[in-house]
PDB file of C-alpha atoms in Angstrom:
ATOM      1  CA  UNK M   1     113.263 150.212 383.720  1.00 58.00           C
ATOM      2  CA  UNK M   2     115.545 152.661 382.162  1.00 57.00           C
ATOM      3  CA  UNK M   3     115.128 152.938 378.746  1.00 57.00           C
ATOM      4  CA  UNK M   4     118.466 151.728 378.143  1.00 60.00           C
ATOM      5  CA  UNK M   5     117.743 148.566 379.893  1.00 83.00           C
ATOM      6  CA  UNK M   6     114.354 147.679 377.256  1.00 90.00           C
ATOM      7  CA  UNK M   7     115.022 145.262 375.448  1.00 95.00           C
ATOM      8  CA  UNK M   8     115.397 146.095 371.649  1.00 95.00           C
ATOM      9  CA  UNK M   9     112.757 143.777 370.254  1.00 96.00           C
ATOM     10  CA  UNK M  10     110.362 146.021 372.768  1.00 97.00           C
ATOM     11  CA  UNK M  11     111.506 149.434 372.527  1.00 97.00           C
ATOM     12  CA  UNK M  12     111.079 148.388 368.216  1.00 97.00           C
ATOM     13  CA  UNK M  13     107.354 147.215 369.450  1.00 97.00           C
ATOM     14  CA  UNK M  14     106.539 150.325 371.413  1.00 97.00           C
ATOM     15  CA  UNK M  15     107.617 152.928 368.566  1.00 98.00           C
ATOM     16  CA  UNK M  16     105.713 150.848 366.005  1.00 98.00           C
ATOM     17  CA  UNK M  17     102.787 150.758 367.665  1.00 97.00           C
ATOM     18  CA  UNK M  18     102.389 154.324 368.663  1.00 97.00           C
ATOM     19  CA  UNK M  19     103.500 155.133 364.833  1.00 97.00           C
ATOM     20  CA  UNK M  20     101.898 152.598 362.716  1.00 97.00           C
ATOM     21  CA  UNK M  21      98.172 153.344 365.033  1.00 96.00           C
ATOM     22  CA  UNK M  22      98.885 156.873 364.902  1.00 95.00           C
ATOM     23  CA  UNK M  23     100.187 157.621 361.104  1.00 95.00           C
ATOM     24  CA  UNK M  24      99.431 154.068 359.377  1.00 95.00           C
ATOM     25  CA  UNK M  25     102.009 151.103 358.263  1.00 95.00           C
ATOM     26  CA  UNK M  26     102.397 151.960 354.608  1.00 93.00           C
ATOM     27  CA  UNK M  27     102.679 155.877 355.507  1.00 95.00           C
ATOM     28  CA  UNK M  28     105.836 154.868 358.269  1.00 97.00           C
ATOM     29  CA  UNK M  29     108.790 153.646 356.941  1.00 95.00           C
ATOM     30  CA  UNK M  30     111.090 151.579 358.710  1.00 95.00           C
ATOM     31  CA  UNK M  31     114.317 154.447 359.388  1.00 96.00           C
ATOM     32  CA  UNK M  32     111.470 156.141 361.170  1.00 97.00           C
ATOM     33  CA  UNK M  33     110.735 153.367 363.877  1.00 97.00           C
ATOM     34  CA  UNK M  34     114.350 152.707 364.398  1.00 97.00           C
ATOM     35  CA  UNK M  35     115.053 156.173 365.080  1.00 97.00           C
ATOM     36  CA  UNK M  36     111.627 156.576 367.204  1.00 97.00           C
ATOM     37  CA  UNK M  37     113.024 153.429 369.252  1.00 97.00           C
ATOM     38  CA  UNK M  38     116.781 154.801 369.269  1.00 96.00           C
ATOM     39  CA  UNK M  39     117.843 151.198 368.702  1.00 96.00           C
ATOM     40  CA  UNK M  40     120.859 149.932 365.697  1.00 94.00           C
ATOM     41  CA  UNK M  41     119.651 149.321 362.418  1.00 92.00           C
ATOM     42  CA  UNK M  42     120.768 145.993 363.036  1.00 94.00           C
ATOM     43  CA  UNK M  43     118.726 145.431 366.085  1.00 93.00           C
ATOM     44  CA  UNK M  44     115.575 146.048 363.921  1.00 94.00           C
ATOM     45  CA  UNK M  45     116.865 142.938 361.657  1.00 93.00           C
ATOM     46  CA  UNK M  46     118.051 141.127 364.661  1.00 95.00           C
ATOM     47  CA  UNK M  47     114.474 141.234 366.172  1.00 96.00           C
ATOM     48  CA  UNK M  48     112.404 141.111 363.194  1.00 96.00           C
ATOM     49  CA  UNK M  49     112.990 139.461 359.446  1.00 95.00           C
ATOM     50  CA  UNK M  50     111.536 143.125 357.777  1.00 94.00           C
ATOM     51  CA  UNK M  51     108.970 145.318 357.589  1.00 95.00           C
ATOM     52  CA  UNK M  52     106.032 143.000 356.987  1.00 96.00           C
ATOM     53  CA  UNK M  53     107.560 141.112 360.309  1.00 97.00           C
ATOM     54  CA  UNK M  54     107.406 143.810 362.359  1.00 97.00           C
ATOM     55  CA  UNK M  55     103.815 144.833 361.039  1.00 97.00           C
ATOM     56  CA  UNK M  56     102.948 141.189 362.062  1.00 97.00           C
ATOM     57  CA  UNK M  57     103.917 141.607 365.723  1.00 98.00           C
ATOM     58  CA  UNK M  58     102.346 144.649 365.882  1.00 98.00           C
ATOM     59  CA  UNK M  59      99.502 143.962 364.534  1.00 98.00           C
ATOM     60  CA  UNK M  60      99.368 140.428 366.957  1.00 98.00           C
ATOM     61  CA  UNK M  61     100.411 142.885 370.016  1.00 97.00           C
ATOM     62  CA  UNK M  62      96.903 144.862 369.163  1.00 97.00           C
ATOM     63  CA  UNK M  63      95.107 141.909 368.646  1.00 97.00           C
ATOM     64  CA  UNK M  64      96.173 140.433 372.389  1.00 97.00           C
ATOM     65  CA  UNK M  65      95.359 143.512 374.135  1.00 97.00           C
ATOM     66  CA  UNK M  66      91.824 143.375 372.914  1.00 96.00           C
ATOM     67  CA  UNK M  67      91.191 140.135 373.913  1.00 98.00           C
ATOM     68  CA  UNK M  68      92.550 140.654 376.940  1.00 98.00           C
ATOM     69  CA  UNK M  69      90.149 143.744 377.381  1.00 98.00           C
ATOM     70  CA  UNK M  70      87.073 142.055 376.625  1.00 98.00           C
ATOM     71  CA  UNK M  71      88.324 139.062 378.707  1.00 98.00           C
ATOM     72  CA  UNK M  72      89.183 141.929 381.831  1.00 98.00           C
ATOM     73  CA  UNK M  73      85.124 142.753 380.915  1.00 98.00           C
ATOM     74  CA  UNK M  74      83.956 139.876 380.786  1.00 98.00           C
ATOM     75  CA  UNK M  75      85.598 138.308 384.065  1.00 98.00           C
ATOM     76  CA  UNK M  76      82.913 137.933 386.561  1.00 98.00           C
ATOM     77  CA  UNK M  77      80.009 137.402 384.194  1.00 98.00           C
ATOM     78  CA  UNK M  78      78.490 133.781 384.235  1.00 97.00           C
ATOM     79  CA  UNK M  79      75.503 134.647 381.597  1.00 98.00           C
ATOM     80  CA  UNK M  80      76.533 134.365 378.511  1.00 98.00           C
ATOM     81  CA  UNK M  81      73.863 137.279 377.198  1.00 97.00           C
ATOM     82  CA  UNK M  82      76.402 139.273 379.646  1.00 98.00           C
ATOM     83  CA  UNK M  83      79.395 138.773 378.152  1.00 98.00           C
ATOM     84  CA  UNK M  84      78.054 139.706 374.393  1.00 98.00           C
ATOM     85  CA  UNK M  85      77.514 142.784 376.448  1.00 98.00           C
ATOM     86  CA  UNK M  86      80.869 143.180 377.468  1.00 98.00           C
ATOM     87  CA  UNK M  87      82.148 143.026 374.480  1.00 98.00           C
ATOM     88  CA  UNK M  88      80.435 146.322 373.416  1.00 98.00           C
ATOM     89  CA  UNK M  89      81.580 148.051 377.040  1.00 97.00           C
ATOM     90  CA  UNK M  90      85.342 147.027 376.307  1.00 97.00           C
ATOM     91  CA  UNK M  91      85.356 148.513 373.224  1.00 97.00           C
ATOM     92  CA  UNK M  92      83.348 151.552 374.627  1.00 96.00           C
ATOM     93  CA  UNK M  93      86.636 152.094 376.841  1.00 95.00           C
ATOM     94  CA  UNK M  94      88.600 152.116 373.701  1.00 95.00           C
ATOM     95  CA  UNK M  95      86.882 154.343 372.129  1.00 94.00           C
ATOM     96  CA  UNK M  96      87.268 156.646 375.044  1.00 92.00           C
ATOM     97  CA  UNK M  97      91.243 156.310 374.880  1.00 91.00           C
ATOM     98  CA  UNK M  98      92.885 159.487 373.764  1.00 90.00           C
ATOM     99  CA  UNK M  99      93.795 159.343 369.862  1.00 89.00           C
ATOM    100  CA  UNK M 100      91.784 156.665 369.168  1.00 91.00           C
ATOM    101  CA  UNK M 101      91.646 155.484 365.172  1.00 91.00           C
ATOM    102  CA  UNK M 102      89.699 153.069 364.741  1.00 91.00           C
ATOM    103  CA  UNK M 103      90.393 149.441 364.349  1.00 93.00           C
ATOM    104  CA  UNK M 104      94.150 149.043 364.084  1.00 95.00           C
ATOM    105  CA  UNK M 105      93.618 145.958 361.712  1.00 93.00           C
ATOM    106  CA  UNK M 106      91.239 147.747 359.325  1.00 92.00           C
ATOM    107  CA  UNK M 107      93.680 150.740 359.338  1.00 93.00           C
ATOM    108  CA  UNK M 108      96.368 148.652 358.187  1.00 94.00           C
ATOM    109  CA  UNK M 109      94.260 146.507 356.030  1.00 91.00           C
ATOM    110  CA  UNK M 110      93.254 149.357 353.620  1.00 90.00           C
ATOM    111  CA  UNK M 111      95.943 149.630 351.388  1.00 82.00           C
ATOM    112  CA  UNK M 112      96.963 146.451 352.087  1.00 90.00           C
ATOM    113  CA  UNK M 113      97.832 143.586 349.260  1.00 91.00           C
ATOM    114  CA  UNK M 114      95.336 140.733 349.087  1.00 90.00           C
ATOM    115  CA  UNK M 115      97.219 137.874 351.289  1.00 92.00           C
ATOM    116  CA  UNK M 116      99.409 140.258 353.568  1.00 96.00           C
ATOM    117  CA  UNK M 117     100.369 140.700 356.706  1.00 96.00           C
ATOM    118  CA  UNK M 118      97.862 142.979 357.500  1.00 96.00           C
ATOM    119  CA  UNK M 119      94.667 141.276 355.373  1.00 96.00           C
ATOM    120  CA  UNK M 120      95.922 137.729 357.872  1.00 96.00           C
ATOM    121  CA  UNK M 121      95.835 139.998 361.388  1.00 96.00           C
ATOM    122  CA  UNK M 122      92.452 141.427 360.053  1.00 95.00           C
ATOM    123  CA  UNK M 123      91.127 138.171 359.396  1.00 95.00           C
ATOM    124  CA  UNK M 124      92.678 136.594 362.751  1.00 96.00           C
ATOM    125  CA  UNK M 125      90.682 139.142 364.700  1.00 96.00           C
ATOM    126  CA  UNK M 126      87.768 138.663 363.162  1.00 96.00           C
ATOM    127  CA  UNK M 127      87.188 135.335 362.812  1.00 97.00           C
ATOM    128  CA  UNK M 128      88.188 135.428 366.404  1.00 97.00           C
ATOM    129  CA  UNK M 129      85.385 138.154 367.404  1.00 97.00           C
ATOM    130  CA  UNK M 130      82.927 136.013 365.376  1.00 97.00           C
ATOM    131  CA  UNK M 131      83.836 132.547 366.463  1.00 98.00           C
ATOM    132  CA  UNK M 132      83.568 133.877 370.392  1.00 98.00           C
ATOM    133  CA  UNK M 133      80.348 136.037 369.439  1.00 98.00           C
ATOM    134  CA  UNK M 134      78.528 132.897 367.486  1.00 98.00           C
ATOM    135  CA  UNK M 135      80.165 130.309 370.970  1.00 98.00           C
ATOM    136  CA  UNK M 136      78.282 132.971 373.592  1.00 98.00           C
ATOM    137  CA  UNK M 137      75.015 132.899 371.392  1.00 98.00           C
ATOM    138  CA  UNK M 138      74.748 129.100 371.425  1.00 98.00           C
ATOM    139  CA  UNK M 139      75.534 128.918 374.964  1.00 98.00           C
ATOM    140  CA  UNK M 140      72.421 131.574 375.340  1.00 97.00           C
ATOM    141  CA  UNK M 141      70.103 129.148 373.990  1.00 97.00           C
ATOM    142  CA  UNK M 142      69.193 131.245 371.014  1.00 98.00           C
ATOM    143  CA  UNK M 143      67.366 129.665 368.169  1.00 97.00           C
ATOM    144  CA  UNK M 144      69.275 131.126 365.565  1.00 98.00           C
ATOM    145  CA  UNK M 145      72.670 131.420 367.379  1.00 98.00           C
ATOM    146  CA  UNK M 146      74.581 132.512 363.792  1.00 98.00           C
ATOM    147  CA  UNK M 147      71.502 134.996 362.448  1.00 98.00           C
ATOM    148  CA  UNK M 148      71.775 136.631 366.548  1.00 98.00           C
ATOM    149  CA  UNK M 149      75.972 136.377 366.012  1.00 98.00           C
ATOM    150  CA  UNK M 150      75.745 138.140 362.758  1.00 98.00           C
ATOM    151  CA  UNK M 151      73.664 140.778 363.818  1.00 98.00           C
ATOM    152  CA  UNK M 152      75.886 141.777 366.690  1.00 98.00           C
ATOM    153  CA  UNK M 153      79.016 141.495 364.555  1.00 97.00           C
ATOM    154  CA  UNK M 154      77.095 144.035 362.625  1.00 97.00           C
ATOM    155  CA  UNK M 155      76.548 146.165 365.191  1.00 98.00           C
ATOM    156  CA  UNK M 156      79.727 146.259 366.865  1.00 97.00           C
ATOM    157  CA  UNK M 157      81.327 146.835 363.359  1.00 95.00           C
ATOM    158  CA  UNK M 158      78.996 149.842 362.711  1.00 94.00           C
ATOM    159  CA  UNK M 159      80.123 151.000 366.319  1.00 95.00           C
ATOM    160  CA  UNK M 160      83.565 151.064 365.372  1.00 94.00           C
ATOM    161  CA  UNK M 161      83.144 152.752 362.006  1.00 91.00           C
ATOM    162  CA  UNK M 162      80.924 155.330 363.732  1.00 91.00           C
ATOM    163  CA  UNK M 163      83.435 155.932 366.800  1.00 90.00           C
ATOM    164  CA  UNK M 164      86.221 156.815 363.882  1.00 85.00           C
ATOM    165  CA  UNK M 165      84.945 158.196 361.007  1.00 81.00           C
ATOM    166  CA  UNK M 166      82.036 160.037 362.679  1.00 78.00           C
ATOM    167  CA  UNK M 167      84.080 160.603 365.781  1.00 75.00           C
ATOM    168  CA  UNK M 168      80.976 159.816 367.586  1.00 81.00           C
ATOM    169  CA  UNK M 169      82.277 157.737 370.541  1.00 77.00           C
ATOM    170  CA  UNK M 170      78.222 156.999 371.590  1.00 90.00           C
ATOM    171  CA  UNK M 171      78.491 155.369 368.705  1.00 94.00           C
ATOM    172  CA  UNK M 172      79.037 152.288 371.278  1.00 96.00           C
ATOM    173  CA  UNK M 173      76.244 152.961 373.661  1.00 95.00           C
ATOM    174  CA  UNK M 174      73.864 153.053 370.926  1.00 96.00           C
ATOM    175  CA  UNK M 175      75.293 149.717 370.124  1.00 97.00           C
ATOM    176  CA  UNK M 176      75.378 147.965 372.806  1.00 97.00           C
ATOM    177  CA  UNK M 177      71.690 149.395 373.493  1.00 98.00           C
ATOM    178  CA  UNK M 178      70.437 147.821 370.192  1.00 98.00           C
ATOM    179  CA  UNK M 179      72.525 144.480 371.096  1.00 98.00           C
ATOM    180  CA  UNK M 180      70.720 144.312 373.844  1.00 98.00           C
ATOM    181  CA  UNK M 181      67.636 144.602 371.741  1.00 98.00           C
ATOM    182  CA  UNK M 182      68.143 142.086 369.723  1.00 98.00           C
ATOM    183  CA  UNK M 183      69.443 139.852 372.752  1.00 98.00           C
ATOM    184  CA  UNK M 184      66.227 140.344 374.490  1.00 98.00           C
ATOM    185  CA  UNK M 185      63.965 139.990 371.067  1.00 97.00           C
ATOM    186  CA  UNK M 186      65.684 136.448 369.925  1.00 97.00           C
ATOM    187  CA  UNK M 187      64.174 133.552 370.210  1.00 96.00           C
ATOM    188  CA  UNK M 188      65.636 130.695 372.454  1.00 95.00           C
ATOM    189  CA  UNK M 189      65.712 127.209 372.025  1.00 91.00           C
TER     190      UNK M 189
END
């Protein structure tokens, strides 16, 4: 499609995202992504009620595209100690992206205002990462299927962190390695 013939709301989504994961959403201002998408001022308020709206589908658009990473990882698997895996070998392949960041929702989160747009996506994700991590450990069988949860949370947080501000990308394989640790080590029911 001719870039002429994307839609507005998109071409708006695309320049965001490359700018707001590359430079951060409080360093970007607004003239910035307009001119990035080459789209009216007025299609930016057309599209999107402000700033803090188009933040919001940004941040949403990031949050889709990792679930539907770890689901593309996870497809297949029938063991549930599996697909806790997974999760550690999607984010291992964004890690590997070129100009990775980090996590787009702690990024934005940072300078954030308590109850923003960004501190709700941040929260969405990881309530969502937690919820599906603490869903596969009970379907495991473990014991403890919240004290295994947490400790993978843990460690896929402290892959993250590493990946970015140590740029260490093994960062993840270590990870996953010691999930698997701990997967192996917990007591079942």
């Amino acid at each position: 499609m001719s870039p002429a013939k994307v839609p507005a709301r998109q071409r708006l989504l695309e320049a965001a995202d490359r700018l707001f994961y590359s430079e951060g959403v409080h360093t970007v201002g607004i003239d910035r992504v307009i001119e990035e998408a080459g789209v009216a001022k007025g299609s930016l308020f057309y599209n999107f009620s402000g700033k803090d709206d188009l933040i919001a589908a940004y941040l949403a658009g990031r949050d889709q595209r990792r679930r539907d990473r770890i689901a593309k990882f996870q497809h297949g698997l029938d063991d549930p100690a599996h697909k806790l895996l997974a999760i550690f070998e999607a984010l291992g392949e964004a890690v590997a992206e070129p100009g990775y960041k980090g996590c787009p929702f702690a990024n934005a989160n940072a300078e954030a205002r308590p109850g923003s747009v960004e501190s709700a996506a941040l929260r969405t994700f990881r309530d969502w990462m937690a919820n599906a991590m603490l869903s596969l450990c009970e379907d495991a069988g473990y014991a403890h299927p919240g004290d295994v949860s947490a400790r993978l949370c843990l460690l896929y947080d402290g892959a993250v962190a590493g990946s970015n501000l140590d740029a260490q990308p093994q960062a993840v394989g270590i990870a996953k390695e010691l999930a698997s640790m701990v997967l192996e080590t917990a007591p079942r029911r």
